[in-house]
Amino acid sequence: MVDFTRTLNDLFAETVAKHPNKTALIFYKTRITYRKLDELAAKFAQFLQNSGLTPGKRVAMILPNCPQFVIAYLGTLRAGCIVTGLNPLATHKEILEMIRQSEPRLIISLKDFHKLNAEIYENMMPVAKLMIVSLAEYLP
């Protein structure tokens, strides 16, 4: 029987407790264990809380499948915030509209999205803060 009272945070914590040294993520040649992923998600959750993002606030992520997406996703949930995943393949106009509609307080984007980041900065500040991440951190 399925227990619908358990959250994704609960399931992740159980997995970390059972398999701390097993590989949780592989990105190119970089491997991240469940323990390390848990530490990174906890640091991100603490960052959100220290930045004044209270439970219920939205965090928009314009990221491809990469470690930063998983870390930010788990950390956002841990902080009690709401994840808004935006398709990085959408047009800039579509992304800006999704941001307007979802009203995030933090937007996470890739360094490589130079033009989009400039448009976000011009159109969304100071309502939301913009965090830029780089895939280079996890590439060989």
The first five atom37 places (N, CA, C, CB, O) and aatype in JSON, in Angstrom:
{
  "aatype": [12, 19, 3, 13, 16, 1, 16, 10, 2, 3, 10, 13, 0, 6, 16, 19, 0, 11, 8, 14, 2, 11, 16, 0, 10, 9, 13, 18, 11, 16, 1, 9, 16, 18, 1, 11, 10, 3, 6, 10, 0, 0, 11, 13, 0, 5, 13, 10, 5, 2, 15, 7, 10, 16, 14, 7, 11, 1, 19, 0, 12, 9, 10, 14, 2, 4, 14, 5, 13, 19, 9, 0, 18, 10, 7, 16, 10, 1, 0, 7, 4, 9, 19, 16, 7, 10, 2, 14, 10, 0, 16, 8, 11, 6, 9, 10, 6, 12, 9, 1, 5, 15, 6, 14, 1, 10, 9, 9, 15, 10, 11, 3, 13, 8, 11, 10, 2, 0, 6, 9, 18, 6, 2, 12, 12, 14, 19, 0, 11, 10, 12, 9, 19, 15, 10, 0, 6, 18, 10, 14],
  "atom_mask": [
    [1, 1, 1, 1, 1],
    [1, 1, 1, 1, 1],
    [1, 1, 1, 1, 1],
    [1, 1, 1, 1, 1],
    [1, 1, 1, 1, 1],
    [1, 1, 1, 1, 1],
    [1, 1, 1, 1, 1],
    [1, 1, 1, 1, 1],
    [1, 1, 1, 1, 1],
    [1, 1, 1, 1, 1],
    [1, 1, 1, 1, 1],
    [1, 1, 1, 1, 1],
    [1, 1, 1, 1, 1],
    [1, 1, 1, 1, 1],
    [1, 1, 1, 1, 1],
    [1, 1, 1, 1, 1],
    [1, 1, 1, 1, 1],
    [1, 1, 1, 1, 1],
    [1, 1, 1, 1, 1],
    [1, 1, 1, 1, 1],
    [1, 1, 1, 1, 1],
    [1, 1, 1, 1, 1],
    [1, 1, 1, 1, 1],
    [1, 1, 1, 1, 1],
    [1, 1, 1, 1, 1],
    [1, 1, 1, 1, 1],
    [1, 1, 1, 1, 1],
    [1, 1, 1, 1, 1],
    [1, 1, 1, 1, 1],
    [1, 1, 1, 1, 1],
    [1, 1, 1, 1, 1],
    [1, 1, 1, 1, 1],
    [1, 1, 1, 1, 1],
    [1, 1, 1, 1, 1],
    [1, 1, 1, 1, 1],
    [1, 1, 1, 1, 1],
    [1, 1, 1, 1, 1],
    [1, 1, 1, 1, 1],
    [1, 1, 1, 1, 1],
    [1, 1, 1, 1, 1],
    [1, 1, 1, 1, 1],
    [1, 1, 1, 1, 1],
    [1, 1, 1, 1, 1],
    [1, 1, 1, 1, 1],
    [1, 1, 1, 1, 1],
    [1, 1, 1, 1, 1],
    [1, 1, 1, 1, 1],
    [1, 1, 1, 1, 1],
    [1, 1, 1, 1, 1],
    [1, 1, 1, 1, 1],
    [1, 1, 1, 1, 1],
    [1, 1, 1, 0, 1],
    [1, 1, 1, 1, 1],
    [1, 1, 1, 1, 1],
    [1, 1, 1, 1, 1],
    [1, 1, 1, 0, 1],
    [1, 1, 1, 1, 1],
    [1, 1, 1, 1, 1],
    [1, 1, 1, 1, 1],
    [1, 1, 1, 1, 1],
    [1, 1, 1, 1, 1],
    [1, 1, 1, 1, 1],
    [1, 1, 1, 1, 1],
    [1, 1, 1, 1, 1],
    [1, 1, 1, 1, 1],
    [1, 1, 1, 1, 1],
    [1, 1, 1, 1, 1],
    [1, 1, 1, 1, 1],
    [1, 1, 1, 1, 1],
    [1, 1, 1, 1, 1],
    [1, 1, 1, 1, 1],
    [1, 1, 1, 1, 1],
    [1, 1, 1, 1, 1],
    [1, 1, 1, 1, 1],
    [1, 1, 1, 0, 1],
    [1, 1, 1, 1, 1],
    [1, 1, 1, 1, 1],
    [1, 1, 1, 1, 1],
    [1, 1, 1, 1, 1],
    [1, 1, 1, 0, 1],
    [1, 1, 1, 1, 1],
    [1, 1, 1, 1, 1],
    [1, 1, 1, 1, 1],
    [1, 1, 1, 1, 1],
    [1, 1, 1, 0, 1],
    [1, 1, 1, 1, 1],
    [1, 1, 1, 1, 1],
    [1, 1, 1, 1, 1],
    [1, 1, 1, 1, 1],
    [1, 1, 1, 1, 1],
    [1, 1, 1, 1, 1],
    [1, 1, 1, 1, 1],
    [1, 1, 1, 1, 1],
    [1, 1, 1, 1, 1],
    [1, 1, 1, 1, 1],
    [1, 1, 1, 1, 1],
    [1, 1, 1, 1, 1],
    [1, 1, 1, 1, 1],
    [1, 1, 1, 1, 1],
    [1, 1, 1, 1, 1],
    [1, 1, 1, 1, 1],
    [1, 1, 1, 1, 1],
    [1, 1, 1, 1, 1],
    [1, 1, 1, 1, 1],
    [1, 1, 1, 1, 1],
    [1, 1, 1, 1, 1],
    [1, 1, 1, 1, 1],
    [1, 1, 1, 1, 1],
    [1, 1, 1, 1, 1],
    [1, 1, 1, 1, 1],
    [1, 1, 1, 1, 1],
    [1, 1, 1, 1, 1],
    [1, 1, 1, 1, 1],
    [1, 1, 1, 1, 1],
    [1, 1, 1, 1, 1],
    [1, 1, 1, 1, 1],
    [1, 1, 1, 1, 1],
    [1, 1, 1, 1, 1],
    [1, 1, 1, 1, 1],
    [1, 1, 1, 1, 1],
    [1, 1, 1, 1, 1],
    [1, 1, 1, 1, 1],
    [1, 1, 1, 1, 1],
    [1, 1, 1, 1, 1],
    [1, 1, 1, 1, 1],
    [1, 1, 1, 1, 1],
    [1, 1, 1, 1, 1],
    [1, 1, 1, 1, 1],
    [1, 1, 1, 1, 1],
    [1, 1, 1, 1, 1],
    [1, 1, 1, 1, 1],
    [1, 1, 1, 1, 1],
    [1, 1, 1, 1, 1],
    [1, 1, 1, 1, 1],
    [1, 1, 1, 1, 1],
    [1, 1, 1, 1, 1],
    [1, 1, 1, 1, 1],
    [1, 1, 1, 1, 1],
    [1, 1, 1, 1, 1],
    [1, 1, 1, 1, 1]
  ],
  "atom_positions": [
    [[0.84, -1.18, 0.0], [0.0, 0.0, 0.0], [0.89, 1.25, 0.0], [-0.96, -0.01, 1.22], [1.91, 1.3, 0.7]],
    [[0.51, 2.23, -0.76], [1.3, 3.46, -0.9], [0.97, 4.41, 0.24], [1.03, 4.14, -2.27], [-0.2, 4.64, 0.57]],
    [[2.02, 4.96, 0.84], [1.85, 5.94, 1.92], [1.95, 7.33, 1.32], [2.91, 5.74, 3.06], [3.04, 7.78, 0.96]],
    [[0.82, 8.02, 1.2], [0.78, 9.33, 0.56], [1.13, 10.46, 1.52], [-0.6, 9.58, -0.03], [1.07, 11.63, 1.15]],
    [[1.49, 10.13, 2.75], [1.84, 11.18, 3.71], [3.33, 11.51, 3.66], [1.45, 10.76, 5.12], [3.76, 12.53, 4.2]],
    [[4.12, 10.65, 3.02], [5.56, 10.89, 2.94], [5.86, 11.85, 1.8], [6.34, 9.56, 2.75], [5.27, 11.76, 0.72]],
    [[6.79, 12.75, 2.05], [7.16, 13.74, 1.05], [8.42, 13.29, 0.31], [7.39, 15.11, 1.7], [9.06, 12.31, 0.69]],
    [[8.75, 14.01, -0.73], [9.99, 13.74, -1.44], [11.18, 13.93, -0.51], [10.12, 14.66, -2.67], [12.16, 13.18, -0.59]],
    [[11.11, 14.92, 0.38], [12.18, 15.11, 1.37], [12.33, 13.88, 2.25], [11.89, 16.34, 2.25], [13.45, 13.46, 2.55]],
    [[11.21, 13.28, 2.67], [11.25, 12.06, 3.49], [11.93, 10.92, 2.74], [9.83, 11.65, 3.92], [12.81, 10.25, 3.27]],
    [[11.51, 10.72, 1.5], [12.07, 9.63, 0.69], [13.56, 9.83, 0.44], [11.33, 9.53, -0.65], [14.34, 8.88, 0.49]],
    [[13.96, 11.08, 0.16], [15.37, 11.36, -0.07], [16.18, 11.12, 1.2], [15.56, 12.81, -0.56], [17.26, 10.53, 1.14]],
    [[15.68, 11.57, 2.35], [16.38, 11.36, 3.63], [16.56, 9.87, 3.92], [15.61, 12.03, 4.79], [17.61, 9.45, 4.4]],
    [[15.54, 9.08, 3.64], [15.64, 7.62, 3.83], [16.71, 7.03, 2.92], [14.29, 6.95, 3.56], [17.49, 6.18, 3.35]],
    [[16.74, 7.47, 1.68], [17.74, 6.96, 0.73], [19.15, 7.35, 1.16], [17.46, 7.5, -0.69], [20.07, 6.53, 1.08]],
    [[19.32, 8.58, 1.62], [20.64, 9.02, 2.1], [21.06, 8.17, 3.29], [20.6, 10.53, 2.49], [22.22, 7.76, 3.37]],
    [[20.14, 7.9, 4.22], [20.46, 7.09, 5.4], [20.84, 5.66, 5.02], [19.27, 7.08, 6.37], [21.74, 5.07, 5.62]],
    [[20.16, 5.1, 4.03], [20.42, 3.71, 3.63], [21.63, 3.56, 2.73], [19.21, 3.15, 2.92], [22.35, 2.56, 2.82]],
    [[21.89, 4.55, 1.87], [22.93, 4.42, 0.85], [23.8, 5.68, 0.75], [22.3, 4.13, -0.51], [23.93, 6.23, -0.34]],
    [[24.39, 6.14, 1.85], [25.11, 7.42, 1.8], [26.27, 7.45, 0.81], [25.63, 7.74, 3.16], [26.57, 8.51, 0.25]],
    [[26.92, 6.33, 0.6], [28.11, 6.32, -0.27], [27.84, 5.84, -1.69], [29.15, 5.45, 0.34], [28.76, 5.76, -2.5]],
    [[26.6, 5.53, -1.98], [26.25, 5.13, -3.35], [26.13, 6.37, -4.23], [24.92, 4.31, -3.38], [25.88, 7.47, -3.74]],
    [[26.32, 6.17, -5.51], [26.25, 7.27, -6.46], [24.8, 7.69, -6.68], [26.9, 6.89, -7.79], [23.95, 6.87, -7.03]],
    [[24.54, 8.97, -6.48], [23.21, 9.52, -6.71], [23.12, 10.13, -8.09], [22.86, 10.56, -5.64], [22.1, 10.0, -8.77]],
    [[24.19, 10.81, -8.52], [24.21, 11.51, -9.81], [25.51, 11.23, -10.53], [24.03, 13.02, -9.61], [26.58, 11.11, -9.93]],
    [[25.4, 11.12, -11.84], [26.58, 11.07, -12.71], [26.36, 12.13, -13.78], [26.8, 9.62, -13.35], [25.38, 12.11, -14.51]],
    [[27.3, 13.06, -13.85], [27.24, 14.1, -14.87], [28.58, 14.09, -15.57], [26.91, 15.52, -14.25], [29.59, 14.5, -15.0]],
    [[28.58, 13.63, -16.8], [29.81, 13.34, -17.52], [30.64, 12.41, -16.65], [30.59, 14.66, -17.88], [30.16, 11.32, -16.34]],
    [[31.82, 12.78, -16.23], [32.61, 11.85, -15.42], [32.54, 12.15, -13.92], [34.05, 11.89, -15.86], [33.2, 11.5, -13.12]],
    [[31.75, 13.14, -13.56], [31.61, 13.51, -12.15], [30.52, 12.68, -11.49], [31.31, 15.01, -12.0], [29.4, 12.59, -11.99]],
    [[30.87, 12.08, -10.36], [29.91, 11.3, -9.59], [29.67, 12.0, -8.26], [30.42, 9.83, -9.36], [30.6, 12.5, -7.63]],
    [[28.42, 12.04, -7.84], [28.05, 12.65, -6.58], [27.29, 11.61, -5.77], [27.19, 13.95, -6.81], [26.31, 11.04, -6.24]],
    [[27.76, 11.36, -4.55], [27.09, 10.39, -3.69], [25.83, 11.0, -3.08], [28.05, 9.9, -2.58], [25.61, 12.21, -3.12]],
    [[25.02, 10.13, -2.52], [23.82, 10.62, -1.83], [24.19, 11.52, -0.66], [22.96, 9.44, -1.34], [23.53, 12.53, -0.42]],
    [[25.25, 11.16, 0.06], [25.68, 11.99, 1.19], [26.08, 13.39, 0.72], [26.86, 11.33, 1.92], [25.67, 14.39, 1.31]],
    [[26.87, 13.46, -0.35], [27.3, 14.75, -0.87], [26.11, 15.55, -1.41], [28.36, 14.56, -1.98], [26.01, 16.75, -1.18]],
    [[25.22, 14.89, -2.11], [24.03, 15.56, -2.64], [23.2, 16.11, -1.49], [23.19, 14.58, -3.49], [22.68, 17.23, -1.58]],
    [[23.08, 15.35, -0.42], [22.34, 15.81, 0.76], [23.01, 17.06, 1.36], [22.26, 14.69, 1.81], [22.33, 18.01, 1.73]],
    [[24.34, 17.04, 1.46], [25.08, 18.2, 1.99], [24.87, 19.43, 1.11], [26.58, 17.88, 2.1], [24.63, 20.53, 1.62]],
    [[24.96, 19.25, -0.2], [24.79, 20.38, -1.12], [23.36, 20.93, -1.07], [25.13, 19.95, -2.54], [23.16, 22.14, -1.11]],
    [[22.38, 20.04, -0.99], [20.98, 20.48, -0.9], [20.75, 21.23, 0.41], [20.01, 19.26, -1.01], [20.03, 22.23, 0.44]],
    [[21.36, 20.75, 1.5], [21.22, 21.43, 2.8], [21.85, 22.82, 2.75], [21.87, 20.59, 3.92], [21.29, 23.78, 3.29]],
    [[23.0, 22.95, 2.09], [23.65, 24.26, 1.95], [22.78, 25.21, 1.13], [25.04, 24.11, 1.3], [22.68, 26.39, 1.44]],
    [[22.17, 24.68, 0.08], [21.31, 25.53, -0.75], [20.07, 25.96, 0.04], [20.9, 24.79, -2.04], [19.65, 27.11, -0.04]],
    [[19.49, 25.04, 0.8], [18.33, 25.39, 1.63], [18.71, 26.48, 2.63], [17.79, 24.13, 2.37], [17.95, 27.42, 2.86]],
    [[19.89, 26.35, 3.23], [20.36, 27.36, 4.19], [20.57, 28.7, 3.5], [21.67, 26.9, 4.87], [20.24, 29.75, 4.06]],
    [[21.1, 28.67, 2.28], [21.28, 29.9, 1.5], [19.93, 30.58, 1.27], [21.96, 29.59, 0.15], [19.8, 31.8, 1.44]],
    [[18.92, 29.81, 0.9], [17.59, 30.38, 0.66], [17.05, 31.02, 1.93], [16.61, 29.29, 0.16], [16.54, 32.14, 1.89]],
    [[17.17, 30.33, 3.03], [16.68, 30.86, 4.3], [17.44, 32.12, 4.7], [16.79, 29.8, 5.4], [16.84, 33.09, 5.15]],
    [[18.77, 32.1, 4.54], [19.58, 33.27, 4.87], [19.28, 34.45, 3.96], [21.06, 32.93, 4.78], [19.49, 35.61, 4.33]],
    [[18.78, 34.16, 2.76], [18.43, 35.2, 1.8], [17.03, 35.74, 2.01], [18.57, 34.67, 0.39], [16.58, 36.62, 1.27]],
    [[16.34, 35.23, 3.02], [15.01, 35.73, 3.33], [13.88, 35.04, 2.59], [0.0, 0.0, 0.0], [12.74, 35.5, 2.65]],
    [[14.17, 33.96, 1.89], [13.1, 33.23, 1.22], [12.4, 32.34, 2.24], [13.65, 32.38, 0.02], [12.98, 31.38, 2.74]],
    [[11.19, 32.67, 2.54], [10.42, 31.95, 3.53], [9.61, 30.85, 2.85], [9.49, 32.91, 4.32], [9.4, 30.89, 1.63]],
    [[9.15, 29.87, 3.62], [8.34, 28.8, 3.03], [7.16, 29.38, 2.24], [7.82, 27.86, 4.13], [6.49, 30.32, 2.65]],
    [[6.95, 28.77, 1.09], [5.87, 29.21, 0.19], [6.33, 30.14, -0.92], [0.0, 0.0, 0.0], [5.6, 30.34, -1.89]],
    [[7.53, 30.7, -0.79], [8.06, 31.56, -1.86], [8.55, 30.66, -2.99], [9.23, 32.47, -1.34], [8.92, 29.5, -2.78]],
    [[8.53, 31.21, -4.2], [8.9, 30.41, -5.38], [10.34, 30.65, -5.82], [7.97, 30.73, -6.54], [10.88, 31.76, -5.72]],
    [[10.95, 29.56, -6.3], [12.28, 29.6, -6.89], [12.14, 29.05, -8.3], [13.33, 28.79, -6.04], [11.76, 27.89, -8.48]],
    [[12.45, 29.87, -9.3], [12.36, 29.44, -10.7], [13.72, 28.95, -11.15], [11.87, 30.6, -11.61], [14.75, 29.58, -10.89]],
    [[13.72, 27.82, -11.84], [14.97, 27.25, -12.34], [14.89, 27.09, -13.85], [15.27, 25.88, -11.67], [14.03, 26.38, -14.38]],
    [[15.79, 27.78, -14.53], [15.89, 27.67, -15.99], [17.18, 26.9, -16.26], [15.88, 29.1, -16.71], [18.19, 27.47, -16.67]],
    [[17.12, 25.6, -16.02], [18.32, 24.77, -16.09], [18.05, 23.49, -16.87], [18.83, 24.44, -14.69], [16.93, 22.98, -16.86]],
    [[19.07, 22.99, -17.55], [18.94, 21.67, -18.18], [19.14, 20.59, -17.11], [19.98, 21.49, -19.34], [19.28, 20.9, -15.93]],
    [[19.15, 19.34, -17.54], [19.44, 18.25, -16.61], [20.91, 18.34, -16.21], [19.13, 16.86, -17.25], [21.79, 18.01, -17.0]],
    [[21.16, 18.79, -14.99], [22.51, 18.98, -14.5], [22.48, 18.9, -12.98], [23.11, 20.35, -14.98], [21.4, 18.99, -12.38]],
    [[23.63, 18.72, -12.34], [23.65, 18.63, -10.88], [23.02, 19.84, -10.18], [25.06, 18.48, -10.39], [22.35, 19.68, -9.17]],
    [[23.23, 21.02, -10.72], [22.67, 22.22, -10.09], [21.15, 22.17, -10.02], [23.11, 23.46, -10.83], [20.55, 22.66, -9.06]],
    [[20.52, 21.58, -11.03], [19.06, 21.47, -11.0], [18.63, 20.59, -9.83], [18.53, 20.89, -12.34], [17.73, 20.96, -9.08]],
    [[19.27, 19.44, -9.68], [18.89, 18.51, -8.61], [19.18, 19.11, -7.24], [19.65, 17.17, -8.77], [18.36, 19.02, -6.33]],
    [[20.34, 19.74, -7.1], [20.71, 20.37, -5.82], [19.72, 21.47, -5.46], [22.14, 20.94, -5.9], [19.22, 21.52, -4.34]],
    [[19.43, 22.34, -6.42], [18.49, 23.44, -6.17], [17.08, 22.9, -5.91], [18.48, 24.41, -7.37], [16.37, 23.43, -5.05]],
    [[16.68, 21.89, -6.64], [15.34, 21.31, -6.46], [15.18, 20.79, -5.03], [15.1, 20.17, -7.48], [14.24, 21.14, -4.33]],
    [[16.12, 19.93, -4.62], [16.03, 19.34, -3.28], [16.19, 20.39, -2.19], [17.09, 18.25, -3.11], [15.49, 20.35, -1.18]],
    [[17.09, 21.34, -2.39], [17.3, 22.4, -1.4], [16.09, 23.31, -1.28], [0.0, 0.0, 0.0], [15.73, 23.74, -0.18]],
    [[15.45, 23.6, -2.4], [14.26, 24.45, -2.39], [13.13, 23.77, -1.61], [13.8, 24.75, -3.84], [12.46, 24.41, -0.8]],
    [[12.93, 22.49, -1.86], [11.9, 21.76, -1.12], [12.24, 21.71, 0.37], [11.75, 20.33, -1.68], [11.36, 21.88, 1.21]],
    [[13.5, 21.49, 0.68], [13.93, 21.41, 2.08], [13.66, 22.73, 2.81], [15.43, 21.07, 2.16], [13.32, 22.73, 4.0]],
    [[13.8, 23.85, 2.11], [13.56, 25.16, 2.7], [12.07, 25.49, 2.77], [14.28, 26.24, 1.9], [11.69, 26.53, 3.32]],
    [[11.23, 24.61, 2.23], [9.79, 24.85, 2.26], [9.31, 25.76, 1.15], [0.0, 0.0, 0.0], [8.16, 26.2, 1.15]],
    [[10.19, 26.02, 0.2], [9.83, 26.89, -0.93], [9.25, 26.04, -2.06], [11.05, 27.7, -1.42], [9.27, 24.81, -2.01]],
    [[8.75, 26.71, -3.07], [8.1, 26.06, -4.2], [9.01, 26.12, -5.42], [6.73, 26.72, -4.51], [9.52, 27.18, -5.77]],
    [[9.2, 24.99, -6.06], [10.02, 24.9, -7.27], [9.16, 25.24, -8.49], [10.65, 23.48, -7.42], [8.07, 24.71, -8.66]],
    [[9.69, 26.13, -9.31], [9.08, 26.43, -10.6], [10.13, 26.09, -11.66], [8.6, 27.94, -10.7], [11.06, 26.86, -11.89]],
    [[9.97, 24.94, -12.29], [10.9, 24.53, -13.33], [10.49, 25.11, -14.67], [0.0, 0.0, 0.0], [9.37, 24.9, -15.13]],
    [[11.4, 25.85, -15.29], [11.12, 26.46, -16.59], [11.97, 25.8, -17.66], [11.39, 28.0, -16.55], [13.14, 25.5, -17.44]],
    [[11.38, 25.56, -18.8], [12.06, 24.89, -19.9], [13.1, 25.81, -20.53], [11.04, 24.42, -20.97], [12.74, 26.85, -21.09]],
    [[14.38, 25.46, -20.44], [15.41, 26.32, -21.02], [15.35, 26.38, -22.55], [16.78, 25.85, -20.6], [16.01, 27.22, -23.16]],
    [[14.56, 25.51, -23.17], [14.41, 25.53, -24.62], [13.26, 26.42, -25.08], [14.2, 24.12, -25.13], [13.07, 26.63, -26.27]],
    [[12.49, 26.95, -24.13], [11.41, 27.87, -24.49], [12.02, 29.17, -24.99], [10.47, 28.15, -23.27], [13.19, 29.46, -24.74]],
    [[11.23, 29.95, -25.71], [11.74, 31.24, -26.19], [11.91, 32.18, -25.0], [10.77, 31.86, -27.25], [11.31, 31.99, -23.94]],
    [[12.74, 33.2, -25.19], [12.96, 34.17, -24.12], [11.66, 34.83, -23.71], [13.98, 35.23, -24.56], [11.41, 35.06, -22.53]],
    [[10.83, 35.14, -24.7], [9.53, 35.77, -24.43], [8.66, 34.85, -23.57], [8.81, 36.11, -25.75], [8.02, 35.31, -22.62]],
    [[8.64, 33.56, -23.9], [7.85, 32.6, -23.13], [8.38, 32.48, -21.7], [7.86, 31.23, -23.81], [7.6, 32.43, -20.75]],
    [[9.7, 32.43, -21.56], [10.3, 32.32, -20.23], [9.97, 33.55, -19.39], [11.81, 32.14, -20.34], [9.61, 33.42, -18.22]],
    [[10.1, 34.73, -19.96], [9.77, 35.95, -19.22], [8.31, 35.96, -18.79], [10.07, 37.19, -20.07], [7.99, 36.4, -17.68]],
    [[7.42, 35.47, -19.65], [6.01, 35.41, -19.28], [5.77, 34.4, -18.15], [5.15, 35.04, -20.51], [5.0, 34.67, -17.23]],
    [[6.44, 33.25, -18.21], [6.3, 32.26, -17.14], [6.82, 32.82, -15.82], [7.06, 30.96, -17.51], [6.25, 32.56, -14.76]],
    [[7.9, 33.59, -15.89], [8.43, 34.22, -14.69], [7.43, 35.23, -14.14], [9.78, 34.9, -14.97], [7.19, 35.27, -12.93]],
    [[6.86, 36.03, -15.01], [5.86, 37.01, -14.56], [4.68, 36.32, -13.86], [5.35, 37.85, -15.76], [4.2, 36.77, -12.82]],
    [[4.22, 35.23, -14.46], [3.06, 34.52, -13.91], [3.37, 33.82, -12.6], [2.54, 33.52, -14.93], [2.54, 33.8, -11.69]],
    [[4.56, 33.23, -12.48], [4.88, 32.45, -11.28], [5.41, 33.3, -10.13], [5.89, 31.39, -11.62], [5.41, 32.85, -8.98]],
    [[5.86, 34.52, -10.42], [6.33, 35.46, -9.41], [7.39, 34.87, -8.47], [5.17, 35.96, -8.6], [7.21, 34.9, -7.25]],
    [[8.47, 34.34, -9.01], [9.51, 33.79, -8.13], [10.28, 34.91, -7.43], [10.48, 32.91, -8.93], [10.32, 36.04, -7.91]],
    [[10.88, 34.58, -6.31], [11.75, 35.52, -5.6], [13.21, 35.29, -5.97], [11.56, 35.39, -4.07], [14.06, 36.16, -5.76]],
    [[13.5, 34.11, -6.53], [14.85, 33.79, -6.99], [14.72, 33.06, -8.32], [15.63, 32.92, -5.95], [13.87, 32.19, -8.48]],
    [[15.58, 33.43, -9.27], [15.63, 32.78, -10.58], [17.04, 32.24, -10.74], [15.25, 33.77, -11.74], [18.01, 32.98, -10.61]],
    [[17.15, 30.95, -11.04], [18.45, 30.33, -11.25], [18.59, 30.03, -12.73], [18.61, 29.02, -10.39], [17.72, 29.4, -13.33]],
    [[19.69, 30.5, -13.31], [19.9, 30.35, -14.75], [21.35, 29.99, -15.02], [19.51, 31.65, -15.5], [22.22, 30.19, -14.17]],
    [[21.6, 29.46, -16.19], [22.97, 29.1, -16.6], [23.74, 30.32, -17.07], [22.94, 28.05, -17.71], [23.19, 31.24, -17.69]],
    [[25.0, 30.32, -16.78], [25.91, 31.37, -17.23], [25.86, 31.52, -18.75], [27.35, 31.08, -16.77], [25.98, 32.62, -19.29]],
    [[25.68, 30.39, -19.43], [25.69, 30.38, -20.89], [24.48, 31.07, -21.52], [25.75, 28.96, -21.38], [24.48, 31.34, -22.72]],
    [[23.45, 31.36, -20.74], [22.26, 32.02, -21.26], [22.41, 33.54, -21.15], [21.0, 31.54, -20.52], [21.56, 34.2, -20.54]],
    [[23.47, 34.09, -21.72], [23.82, 35.51, -21.57], [22.65, 36.44, -21.91], [25.0, 35.84, -22.46], [22.27, 37.29, -21.1]],
    [[22.09, 36.27, -23.11], [21.03, 37.18, -23.57], [19.79, 37.05, -22.69], [20.68, 36.9, -25.04], [19.19, 38.06, -22.31]],
    [[19.41, 35.83, -22.38], [18.24, 35.61, -21.52], [18.47, 36.24, -20.15], [17.93, 34.11, -21.38], [17.58, 36.9, -19.62]],
    [[19.65, 36.03, -19.57], [19.94, 36.59, -18.25], [19.84, 38.11, -18.26], [21.33, 36.15, -17.79], [19.34, 38.71, -17.31]],
    [[20.32, 38.72, -19.33], [20.23, 40.19, -19.44], [18.76, 40.62, -19.5], [20.99, 40.71, -20.7], [18.38, 41.61, -18.88]],
    [[17.94, 39.88, -20.24], [16.52, 40.21, -20.35], [15.82, 40.02, -19.0], [15.85, 39.34, -21.42], [14.97, 40.83, -18.61]],
    [[16.16, 38.96, -18.31], [15.58, 38.72, -16.99], [15.97, 39.87, -16.06], [16.05, 37.35, -16.4], [15.12, 40.42, -15.35]],
    [[17.23, 40.21, -16.06], [17.71, 41.26, -15.17], [16.99, 42.58, -15.45], [19.22, 41.45, -15.33], [16.58, 43.28, -14.53]],
    [[16.85, 42.91, -16.73], [16.17, 44.16, -17.11], [14.7, 44.16, -16.73], [16.31, 44.4, -18.6], [14.16, 45.19, -16.31]],
    [[14.04, 43.02, -16.87], [12.59, 42.97, -16.7], [12.1, 42.53, -15.32], [12.03, 42.05, -17.71], [10.97, 42.82, -14.95]],
    [[12.92, 41.84, -14.56], [12.42, 41.24, -13.33], [12.98, 41.86, -12.05], [12.72, 39.78, -13.34], [12.4, 41.66, -10.98]],
    [[14.06, 42.59, -12.13], [14.65, 43.17, -10.93], [13.85, 44.38, -10.51], [16.12, 43.54, -11.16], [13.36, 45.07, -11.4]],
    [[13.68, 44.72, -9.28], [14.2, 44.05, -8.09], [13.23, 43.03, -7.49], [14.55, 45.06, -7.06], [13.45, 42.57, -6.37]],
    [[12.15, 42.66, -8.21], [11.18, 41.71, -7.68], [11.84, 40.36, -7.36], [10.03, 41.51, -8.67], [11.57, 39.76, -6.33]],
    [[12.7, 39.91, -8.26], [13.38, 38.63, -8.06], [14.88, 38.84, -8.18], [12.88, 37.58, -9.08], [15.36, 39.72, -8.89]],
    [[15.61, 37.98, -7.47], [17.07, 37.98, -7.59], [17.45, 36.94, -8.63], [17.77, 37.69, -6.21], [16.74, 35.96, -8.83]],
    [[18.58, 37.16, -9.28], [19.05, 36.25, -10.32], [20.34, 35.58, -9.86], [19.29, 37.01, -11.65], [21.3, 36.25, -9.51]],
    [[20.35, 34.25, -9.86], [21.53, 33.46, -9.52], [22.02, 32.8, -10.8], [21.23, 32.4, -8.4], [21.26, 32.11, -11.48]],
    [[23.29, 32.99, -11.11], [23.88, 32.4, -12.31], [24.78, 31.24, -11.89], [24.69, 33.46, -13.12], [25.63, 31.39, -11.01]],
    [[24.6, 30.08, -12.52], [25.43, 28.91, -12.25], [26.13, 28.48, -13.53], [24.58, 27.75, -11.66], [25.72, 28.83, -14.63]],
    [[27.19, 27.71, -13.37], [27.99, 27.26, -14.51], [28.1, 25.73, -14.5], [29.4, 27.91, -14.49], [28.31, 25.11, -13.45]],
    [[27.96, 25.14, -15.67], [28.14, 23.7, -15.78], [29.6, 23.3, -15.59], [27.65, 23.22, -17.14], [29.89, 22.14, -15.3]],
    [[30.51, 24.25, -15.75], [31.95, 23.97, -15.65], [32.32, 23.34, -14.31], [32.75, 25.25, -15.85], [33.29, 22.59, -14.23]],
    [[31.56, 23.64, -13.26], [31.85, 23.07, -11.93], [31.86, 21.55, -11.95], [30.82, 23.57, -10.93], [32.6, 20.92, -11.19]],
    [[31.05, 20.96, -12.8], [30.89, 19.5, -12.8], [31.39, 18.84, -14.07], [29.45, 19.15, -12.59], [31.15, 17.65, -14.28]],
    [[32.06, 19.58, -14.93], [32.61, 18.98, -16.15], [34.04, 18.53, -15.9], [32.56, 19.99, -17.33], [34.73, 19.08, -15.05]],
    [[34.48, 17.53, -16.65], [35.87, 17.04, -16.47], [36.88, 18.13, -16.81], [36.14, 15.8, -17.35], [38.09, 17.9, -16.71]]
  ]
}
